[in-house]
mmCIF file of N, CA and C in Angstrom:
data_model
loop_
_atom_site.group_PDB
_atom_site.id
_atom_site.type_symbol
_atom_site.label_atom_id
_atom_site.label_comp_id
_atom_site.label_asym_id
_atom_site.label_seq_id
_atom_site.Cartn_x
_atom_site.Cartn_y
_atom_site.Cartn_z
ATOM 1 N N UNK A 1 -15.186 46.999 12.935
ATOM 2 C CA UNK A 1 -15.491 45.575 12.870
ATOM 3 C C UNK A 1 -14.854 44.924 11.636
ATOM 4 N N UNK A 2 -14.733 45.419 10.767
ATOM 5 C CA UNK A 2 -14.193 45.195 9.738
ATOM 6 C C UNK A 2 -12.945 44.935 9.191
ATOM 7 N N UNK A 3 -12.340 45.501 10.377
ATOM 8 C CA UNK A 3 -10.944 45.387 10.047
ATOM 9 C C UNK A 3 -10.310 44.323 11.250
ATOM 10 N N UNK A 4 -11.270 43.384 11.773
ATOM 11 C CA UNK A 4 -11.174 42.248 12.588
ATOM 12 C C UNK A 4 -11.496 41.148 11.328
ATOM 13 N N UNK A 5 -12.222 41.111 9.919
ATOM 14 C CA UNK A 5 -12.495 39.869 9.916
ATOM 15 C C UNK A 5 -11.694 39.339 8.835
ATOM 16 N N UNK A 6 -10.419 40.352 8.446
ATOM 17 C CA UNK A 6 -9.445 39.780 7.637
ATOM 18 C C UNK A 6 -8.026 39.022 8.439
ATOM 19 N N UNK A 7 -7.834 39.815 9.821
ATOM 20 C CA UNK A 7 -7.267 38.771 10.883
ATOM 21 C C UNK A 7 -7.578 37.481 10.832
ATOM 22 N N UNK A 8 -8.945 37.456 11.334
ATOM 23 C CA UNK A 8 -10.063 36.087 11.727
ATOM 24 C C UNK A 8 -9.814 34.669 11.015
ATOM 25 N N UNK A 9 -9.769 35.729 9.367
ATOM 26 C CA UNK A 9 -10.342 35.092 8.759
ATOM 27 C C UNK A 9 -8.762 34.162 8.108
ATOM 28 N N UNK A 10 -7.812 34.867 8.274
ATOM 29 C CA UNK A 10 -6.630 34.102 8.344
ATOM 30 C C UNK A 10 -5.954 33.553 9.173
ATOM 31 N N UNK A 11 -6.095 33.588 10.623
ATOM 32 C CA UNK A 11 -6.131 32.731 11.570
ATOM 33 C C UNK A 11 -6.773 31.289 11.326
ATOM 34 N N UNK A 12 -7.795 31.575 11.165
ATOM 35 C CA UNK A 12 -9.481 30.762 10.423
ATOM 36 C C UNK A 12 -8.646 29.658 9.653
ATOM 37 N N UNK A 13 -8.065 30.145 8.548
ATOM 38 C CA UNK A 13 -7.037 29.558 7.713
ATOM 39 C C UNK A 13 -5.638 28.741 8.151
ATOM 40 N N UNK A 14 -5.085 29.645 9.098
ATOM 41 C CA UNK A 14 -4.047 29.275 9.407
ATOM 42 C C UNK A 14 -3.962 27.507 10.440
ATOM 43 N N UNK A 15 -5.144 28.006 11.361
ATOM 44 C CA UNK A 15 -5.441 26.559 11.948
ATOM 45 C C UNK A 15 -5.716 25.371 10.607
ATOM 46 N N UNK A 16 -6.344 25.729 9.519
ATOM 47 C CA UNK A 16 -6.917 24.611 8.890
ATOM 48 C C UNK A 16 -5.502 24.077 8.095
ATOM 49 N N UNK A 17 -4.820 24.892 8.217
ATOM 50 C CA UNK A 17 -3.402 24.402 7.438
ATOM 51 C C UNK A 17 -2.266 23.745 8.362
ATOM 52 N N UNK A 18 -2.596 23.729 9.958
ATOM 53 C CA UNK A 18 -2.193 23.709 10.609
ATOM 54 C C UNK A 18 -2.638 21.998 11.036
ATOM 55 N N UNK A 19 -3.914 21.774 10.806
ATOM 56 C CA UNK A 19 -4.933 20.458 10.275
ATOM 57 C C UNK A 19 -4.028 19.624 9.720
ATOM 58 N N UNK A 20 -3.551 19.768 8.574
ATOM 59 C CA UNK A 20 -3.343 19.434 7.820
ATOM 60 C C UNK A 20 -1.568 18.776 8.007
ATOM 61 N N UNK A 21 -1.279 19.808 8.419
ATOM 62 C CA UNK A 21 0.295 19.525 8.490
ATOM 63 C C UNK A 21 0.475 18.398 9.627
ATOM 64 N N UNK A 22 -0.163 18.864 10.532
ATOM 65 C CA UNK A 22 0.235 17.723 12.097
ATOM 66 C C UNK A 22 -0.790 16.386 11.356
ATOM 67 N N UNK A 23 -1.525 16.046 10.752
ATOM 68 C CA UNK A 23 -2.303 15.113 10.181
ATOM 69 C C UNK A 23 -0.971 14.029 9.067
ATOM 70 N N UNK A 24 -0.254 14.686 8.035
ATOM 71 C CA UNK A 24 0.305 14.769 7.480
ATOM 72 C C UNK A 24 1.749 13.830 8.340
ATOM 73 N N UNK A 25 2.187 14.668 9.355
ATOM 74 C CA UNK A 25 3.033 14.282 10.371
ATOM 75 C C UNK A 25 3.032 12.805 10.958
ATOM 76 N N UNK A 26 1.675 12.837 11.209
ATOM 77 C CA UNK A 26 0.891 11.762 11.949
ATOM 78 C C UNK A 26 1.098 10.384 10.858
ATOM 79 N N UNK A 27 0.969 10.719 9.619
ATOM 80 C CA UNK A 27 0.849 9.601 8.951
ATOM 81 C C UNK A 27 2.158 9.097 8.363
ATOM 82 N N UNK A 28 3.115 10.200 8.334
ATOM 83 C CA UNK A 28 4.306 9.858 8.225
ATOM 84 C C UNK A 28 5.524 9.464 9.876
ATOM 85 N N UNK A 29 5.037 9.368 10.626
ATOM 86 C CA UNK A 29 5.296 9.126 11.885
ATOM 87 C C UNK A 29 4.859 7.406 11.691
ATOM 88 N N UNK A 30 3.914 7.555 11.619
ATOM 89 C CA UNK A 30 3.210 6.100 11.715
ATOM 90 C C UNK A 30 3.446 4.704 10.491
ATOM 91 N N UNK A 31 4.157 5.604 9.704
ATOM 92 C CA UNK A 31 4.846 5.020 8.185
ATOM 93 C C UNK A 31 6.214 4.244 9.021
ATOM 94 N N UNK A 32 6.872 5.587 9.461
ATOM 95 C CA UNK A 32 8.153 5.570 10.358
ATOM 96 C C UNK A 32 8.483 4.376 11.193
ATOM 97 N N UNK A 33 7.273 4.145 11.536
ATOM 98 C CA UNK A 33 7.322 3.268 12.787
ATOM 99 C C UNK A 33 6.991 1.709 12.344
ATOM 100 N N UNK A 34 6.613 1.521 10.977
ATOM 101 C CA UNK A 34 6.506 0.098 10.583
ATOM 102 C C UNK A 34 5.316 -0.352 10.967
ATOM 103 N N UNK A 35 4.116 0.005 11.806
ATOM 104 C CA UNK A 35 2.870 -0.461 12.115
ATOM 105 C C UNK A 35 2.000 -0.504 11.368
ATOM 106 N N UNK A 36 1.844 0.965 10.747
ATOM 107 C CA UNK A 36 1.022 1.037 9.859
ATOM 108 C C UNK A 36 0.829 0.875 8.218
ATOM 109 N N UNK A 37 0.226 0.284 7.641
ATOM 110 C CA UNK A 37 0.011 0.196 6.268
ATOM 111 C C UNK A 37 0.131 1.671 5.256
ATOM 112 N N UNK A 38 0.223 1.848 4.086
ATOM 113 C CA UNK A 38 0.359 2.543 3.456
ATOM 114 C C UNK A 38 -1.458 3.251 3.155
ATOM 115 N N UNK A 39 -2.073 2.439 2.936
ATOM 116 C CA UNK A 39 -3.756 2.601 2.886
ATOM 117 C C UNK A 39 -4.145 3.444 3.828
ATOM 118 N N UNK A 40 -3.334 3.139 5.603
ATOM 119 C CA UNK A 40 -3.776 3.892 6.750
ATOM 120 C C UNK A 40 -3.281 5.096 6.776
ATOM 121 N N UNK A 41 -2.053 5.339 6.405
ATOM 122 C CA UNK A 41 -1.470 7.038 6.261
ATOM 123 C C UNK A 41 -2.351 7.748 5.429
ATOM 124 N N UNK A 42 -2.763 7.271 4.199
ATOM 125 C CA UNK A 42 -3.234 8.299 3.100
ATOM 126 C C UNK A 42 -4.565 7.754 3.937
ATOM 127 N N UNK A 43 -5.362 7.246 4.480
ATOM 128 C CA UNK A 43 -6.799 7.383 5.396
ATOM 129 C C UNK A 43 -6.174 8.928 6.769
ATOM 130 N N UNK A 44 -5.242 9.038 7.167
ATOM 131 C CA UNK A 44 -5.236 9.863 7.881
ATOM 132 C C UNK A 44 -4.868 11.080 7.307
ATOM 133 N N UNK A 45 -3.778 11.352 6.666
ATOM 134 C CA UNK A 45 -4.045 12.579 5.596
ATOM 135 C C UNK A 45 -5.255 12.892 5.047
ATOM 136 N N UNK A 46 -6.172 11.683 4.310
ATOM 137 C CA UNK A 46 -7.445 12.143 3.910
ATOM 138 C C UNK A 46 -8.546 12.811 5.248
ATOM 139 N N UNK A 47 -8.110 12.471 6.841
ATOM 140 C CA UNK A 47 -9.291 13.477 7.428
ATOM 141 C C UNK A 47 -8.208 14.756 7.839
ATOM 142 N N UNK A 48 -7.443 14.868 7.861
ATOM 143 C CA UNK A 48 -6.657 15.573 8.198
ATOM 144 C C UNK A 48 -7.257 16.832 7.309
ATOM 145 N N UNK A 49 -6.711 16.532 5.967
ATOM 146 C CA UNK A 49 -7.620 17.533 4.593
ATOM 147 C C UNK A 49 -9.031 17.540 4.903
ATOM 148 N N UNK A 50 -10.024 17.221 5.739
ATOM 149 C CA UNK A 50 -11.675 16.811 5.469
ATOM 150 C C UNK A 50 -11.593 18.370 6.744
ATOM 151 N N UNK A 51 -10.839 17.751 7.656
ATOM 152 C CA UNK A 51 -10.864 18.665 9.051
ATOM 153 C C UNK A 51 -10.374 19.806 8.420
ATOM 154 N N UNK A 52 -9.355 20.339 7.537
ATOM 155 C CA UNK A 52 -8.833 21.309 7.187
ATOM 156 C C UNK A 52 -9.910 22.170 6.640
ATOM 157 N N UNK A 53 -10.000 21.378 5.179
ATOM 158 C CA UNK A 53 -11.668 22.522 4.143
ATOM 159 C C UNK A 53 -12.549 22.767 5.059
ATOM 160 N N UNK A 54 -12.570 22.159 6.261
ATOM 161 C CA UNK A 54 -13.976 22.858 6.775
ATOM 162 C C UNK A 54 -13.358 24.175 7.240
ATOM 163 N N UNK A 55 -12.411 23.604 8.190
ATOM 164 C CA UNK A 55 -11.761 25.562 8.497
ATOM 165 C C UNK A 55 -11.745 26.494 7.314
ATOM 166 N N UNK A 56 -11.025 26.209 6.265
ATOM 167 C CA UNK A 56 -11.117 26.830 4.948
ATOM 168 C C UNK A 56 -12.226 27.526 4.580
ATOM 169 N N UNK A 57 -13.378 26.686 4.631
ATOM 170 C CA UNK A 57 -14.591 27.267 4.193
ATOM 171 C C UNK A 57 -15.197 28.186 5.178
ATOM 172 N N UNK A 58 -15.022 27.874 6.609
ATOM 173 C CA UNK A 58 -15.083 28.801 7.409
ATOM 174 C C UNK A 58 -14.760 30.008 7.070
ATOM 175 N N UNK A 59 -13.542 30.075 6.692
ATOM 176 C CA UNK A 59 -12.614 31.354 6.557
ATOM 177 C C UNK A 59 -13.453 32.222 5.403
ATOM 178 N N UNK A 60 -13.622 31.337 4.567
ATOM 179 C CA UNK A 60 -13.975 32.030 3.272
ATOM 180 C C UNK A 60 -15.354 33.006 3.532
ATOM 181 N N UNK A 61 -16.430 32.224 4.088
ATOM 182 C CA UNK A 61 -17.367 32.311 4.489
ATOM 183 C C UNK A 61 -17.341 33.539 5.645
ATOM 184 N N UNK A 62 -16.193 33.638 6.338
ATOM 185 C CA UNK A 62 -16.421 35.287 6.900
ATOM 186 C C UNK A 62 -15.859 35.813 6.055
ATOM 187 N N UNK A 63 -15.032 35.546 5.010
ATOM 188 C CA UNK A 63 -14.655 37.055 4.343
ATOM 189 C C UNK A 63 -15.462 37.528 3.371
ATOM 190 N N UNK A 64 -16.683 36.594 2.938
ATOM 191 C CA UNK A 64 -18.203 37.325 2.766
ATOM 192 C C UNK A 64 -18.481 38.616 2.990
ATOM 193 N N UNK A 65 -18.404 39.044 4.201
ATOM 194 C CA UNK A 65 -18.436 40.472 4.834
ATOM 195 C C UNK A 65 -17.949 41.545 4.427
ATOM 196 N N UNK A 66 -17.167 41.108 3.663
ATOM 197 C CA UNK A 66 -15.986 42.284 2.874
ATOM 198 C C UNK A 66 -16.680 42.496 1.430
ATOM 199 N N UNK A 67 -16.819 41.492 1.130
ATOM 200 C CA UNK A 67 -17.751 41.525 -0.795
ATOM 201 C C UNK A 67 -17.403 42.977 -0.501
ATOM 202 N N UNK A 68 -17.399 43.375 -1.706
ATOM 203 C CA UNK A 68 -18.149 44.944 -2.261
ATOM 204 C C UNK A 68 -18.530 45.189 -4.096
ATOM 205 N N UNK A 69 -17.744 43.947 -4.359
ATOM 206 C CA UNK A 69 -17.943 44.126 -5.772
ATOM 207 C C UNK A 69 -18.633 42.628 -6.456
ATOM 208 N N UNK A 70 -18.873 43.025 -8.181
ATOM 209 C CA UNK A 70 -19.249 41.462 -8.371
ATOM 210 C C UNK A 70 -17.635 41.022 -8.646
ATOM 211 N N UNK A 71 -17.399 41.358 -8.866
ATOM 212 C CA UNK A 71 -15.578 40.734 -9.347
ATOM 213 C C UNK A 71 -15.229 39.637 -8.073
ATOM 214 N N UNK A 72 -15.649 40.710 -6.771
ATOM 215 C CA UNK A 72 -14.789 39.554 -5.541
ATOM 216 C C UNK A 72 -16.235 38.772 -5.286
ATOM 217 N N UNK A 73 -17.360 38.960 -5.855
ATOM 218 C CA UNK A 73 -18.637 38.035 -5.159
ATOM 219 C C UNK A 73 -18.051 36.825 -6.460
ATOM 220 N N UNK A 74 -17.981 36.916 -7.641
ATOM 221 C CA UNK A 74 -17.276 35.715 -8.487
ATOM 222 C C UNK A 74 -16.247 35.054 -8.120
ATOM 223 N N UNK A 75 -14.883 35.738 -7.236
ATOM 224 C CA UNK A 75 -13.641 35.029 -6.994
ATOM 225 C C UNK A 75 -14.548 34.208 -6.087
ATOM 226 N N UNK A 76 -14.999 34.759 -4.784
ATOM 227 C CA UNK A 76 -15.160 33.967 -3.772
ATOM 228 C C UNK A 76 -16.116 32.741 -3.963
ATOM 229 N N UNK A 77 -16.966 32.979 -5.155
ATOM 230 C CA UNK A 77 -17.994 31.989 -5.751
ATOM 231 C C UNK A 77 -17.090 30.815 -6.045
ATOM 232 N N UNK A 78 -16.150 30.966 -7.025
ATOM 233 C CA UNK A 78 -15.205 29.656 -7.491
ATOM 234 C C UNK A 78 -14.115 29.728 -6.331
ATOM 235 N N UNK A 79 -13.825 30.272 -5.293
ATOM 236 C CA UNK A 79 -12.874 29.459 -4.283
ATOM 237 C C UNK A 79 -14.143 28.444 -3.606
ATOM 238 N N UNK A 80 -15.228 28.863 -3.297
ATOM 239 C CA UNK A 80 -16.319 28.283 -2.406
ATOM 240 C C UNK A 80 -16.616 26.702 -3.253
ATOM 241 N N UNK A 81 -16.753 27.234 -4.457
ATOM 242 C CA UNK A 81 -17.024 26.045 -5.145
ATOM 243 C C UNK A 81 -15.901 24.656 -5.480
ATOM 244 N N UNK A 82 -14.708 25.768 -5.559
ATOM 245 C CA UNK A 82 -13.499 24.491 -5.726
ATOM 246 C C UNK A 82 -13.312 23.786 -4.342
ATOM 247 N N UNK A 83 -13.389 24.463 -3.481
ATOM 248 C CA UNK A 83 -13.323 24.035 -2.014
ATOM 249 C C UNK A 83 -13.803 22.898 -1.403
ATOM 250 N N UNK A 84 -15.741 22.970 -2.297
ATOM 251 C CA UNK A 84 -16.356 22.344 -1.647
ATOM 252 C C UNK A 84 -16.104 20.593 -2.912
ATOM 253 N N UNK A 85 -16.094 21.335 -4.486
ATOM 254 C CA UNK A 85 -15.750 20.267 -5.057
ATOM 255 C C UNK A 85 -14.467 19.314 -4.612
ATOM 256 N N UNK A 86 -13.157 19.974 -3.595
ATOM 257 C CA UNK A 86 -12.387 19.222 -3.427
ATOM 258 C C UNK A 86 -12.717 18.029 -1.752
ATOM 259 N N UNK A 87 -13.906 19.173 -0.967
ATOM 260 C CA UNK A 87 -14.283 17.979 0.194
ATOM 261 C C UNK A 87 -15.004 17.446 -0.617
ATOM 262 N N UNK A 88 -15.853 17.072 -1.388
ATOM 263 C CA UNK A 88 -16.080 15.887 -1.764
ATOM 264 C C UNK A 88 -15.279 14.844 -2.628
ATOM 265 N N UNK A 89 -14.374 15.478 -3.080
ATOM 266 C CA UNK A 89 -13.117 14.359 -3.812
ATOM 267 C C UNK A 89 -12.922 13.439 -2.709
ATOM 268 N N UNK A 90 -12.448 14.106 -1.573
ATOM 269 C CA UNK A 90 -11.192 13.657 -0.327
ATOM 270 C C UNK A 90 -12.215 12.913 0.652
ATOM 271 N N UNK A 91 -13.529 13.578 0.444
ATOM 272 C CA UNK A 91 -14.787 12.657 1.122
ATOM 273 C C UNK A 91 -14.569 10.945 0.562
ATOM 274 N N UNK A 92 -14.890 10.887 -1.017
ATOM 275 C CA UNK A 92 -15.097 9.933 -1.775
ATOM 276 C C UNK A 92 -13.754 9.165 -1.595
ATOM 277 N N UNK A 93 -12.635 9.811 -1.422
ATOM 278 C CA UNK A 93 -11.592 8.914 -1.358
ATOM 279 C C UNK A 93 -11.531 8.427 -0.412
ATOM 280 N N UNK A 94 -11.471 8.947 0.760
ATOM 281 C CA UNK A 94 -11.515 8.095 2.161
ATOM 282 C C UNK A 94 -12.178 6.869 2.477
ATOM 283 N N UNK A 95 -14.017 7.379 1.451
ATOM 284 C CA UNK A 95 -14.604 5.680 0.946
ATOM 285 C C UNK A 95 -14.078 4.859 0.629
ATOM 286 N N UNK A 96 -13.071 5.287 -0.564
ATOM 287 C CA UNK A 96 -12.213 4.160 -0.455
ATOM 288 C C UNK A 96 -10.776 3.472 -0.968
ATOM 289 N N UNK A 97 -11.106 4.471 0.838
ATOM 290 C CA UNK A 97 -9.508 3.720 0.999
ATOM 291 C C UNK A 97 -10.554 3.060 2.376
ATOM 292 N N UNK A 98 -11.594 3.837 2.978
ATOM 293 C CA UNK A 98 -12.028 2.386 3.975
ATOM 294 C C UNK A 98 -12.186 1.114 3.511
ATOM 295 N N UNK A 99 -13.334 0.987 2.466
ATOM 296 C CA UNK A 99 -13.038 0.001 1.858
ATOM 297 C C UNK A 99 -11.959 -1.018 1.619
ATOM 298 N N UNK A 100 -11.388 -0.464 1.051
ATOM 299 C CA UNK A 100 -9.814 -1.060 0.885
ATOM 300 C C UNK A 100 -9.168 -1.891 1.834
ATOM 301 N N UNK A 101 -8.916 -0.778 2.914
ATOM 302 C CA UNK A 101 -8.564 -1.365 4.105
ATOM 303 C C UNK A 101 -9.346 -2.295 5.298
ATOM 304 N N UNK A 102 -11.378 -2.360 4.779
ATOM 305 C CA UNK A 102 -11.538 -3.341 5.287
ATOM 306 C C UNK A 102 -11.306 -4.559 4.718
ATOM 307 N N UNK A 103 -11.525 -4.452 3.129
ATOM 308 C CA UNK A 103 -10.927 -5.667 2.213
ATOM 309 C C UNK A 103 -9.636 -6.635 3.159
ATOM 310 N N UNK A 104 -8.452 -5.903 3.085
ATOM 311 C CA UNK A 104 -7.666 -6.161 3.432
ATOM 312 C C UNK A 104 -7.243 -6.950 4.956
ATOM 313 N N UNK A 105 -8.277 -6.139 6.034
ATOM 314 C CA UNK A 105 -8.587 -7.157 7.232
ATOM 315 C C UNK A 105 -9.316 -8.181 6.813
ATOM 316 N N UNK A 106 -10.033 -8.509 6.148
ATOM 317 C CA UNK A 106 -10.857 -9.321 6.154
ATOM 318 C C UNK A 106 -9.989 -10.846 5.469
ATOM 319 N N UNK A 107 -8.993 -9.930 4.667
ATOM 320 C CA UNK A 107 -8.424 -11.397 4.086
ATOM 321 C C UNK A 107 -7.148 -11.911 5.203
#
């Protein structure tokens, strides 16, 4: 069983980076095309990254299973923690850039 959840768990990963890139795409596609505002790309990169850390943390979160030492129960402590400190950066930013961009309809 064990030697399934370091596959998993980078698959796990690989989709969330995978998030990220076609998100990324999306907002530079939509740059491309003159429709969209600059506020709206970095709003779609920002869920693009929101959708990603969750896979991320997923990942991390099965490779739990593996711990055996305190050394890797500490690494995985500060990846878990930077992880989660960065969905809430990319949370808070998306506030506002909504903001922003309702500002901006409104005028």
């Amino acid at each position: 069983m064990t030697e399934l959840i370091a596959p998993a768990a980078l698959l796990i990963e690989a989709v969330g980076s995978l998030y990220v890139l076609v998100y990324v795409l999306a907002a530079l596609w939509a740059l491309r095309q003159g429709s969209r505002h600059l506020t709206e790309a970095r709003l779609l990169i920002a869920d693009g990254v929101l959708a990603a850390l969750n896979f991320k943390v997923a990942a991390t979160l099965l490779k739990t299973l593996e711990l055996q030492s305190w050394q890797q129960i500490a690494v995985f402590a500060a990846i878990f923690a930077l992880r989660t400190v960065l969905k809430r950066f990319f949370t808070w930013e998306r506030r506002q850039l909504e903001s922003r961009l309702a500002y901006r309809q409104q005028v």
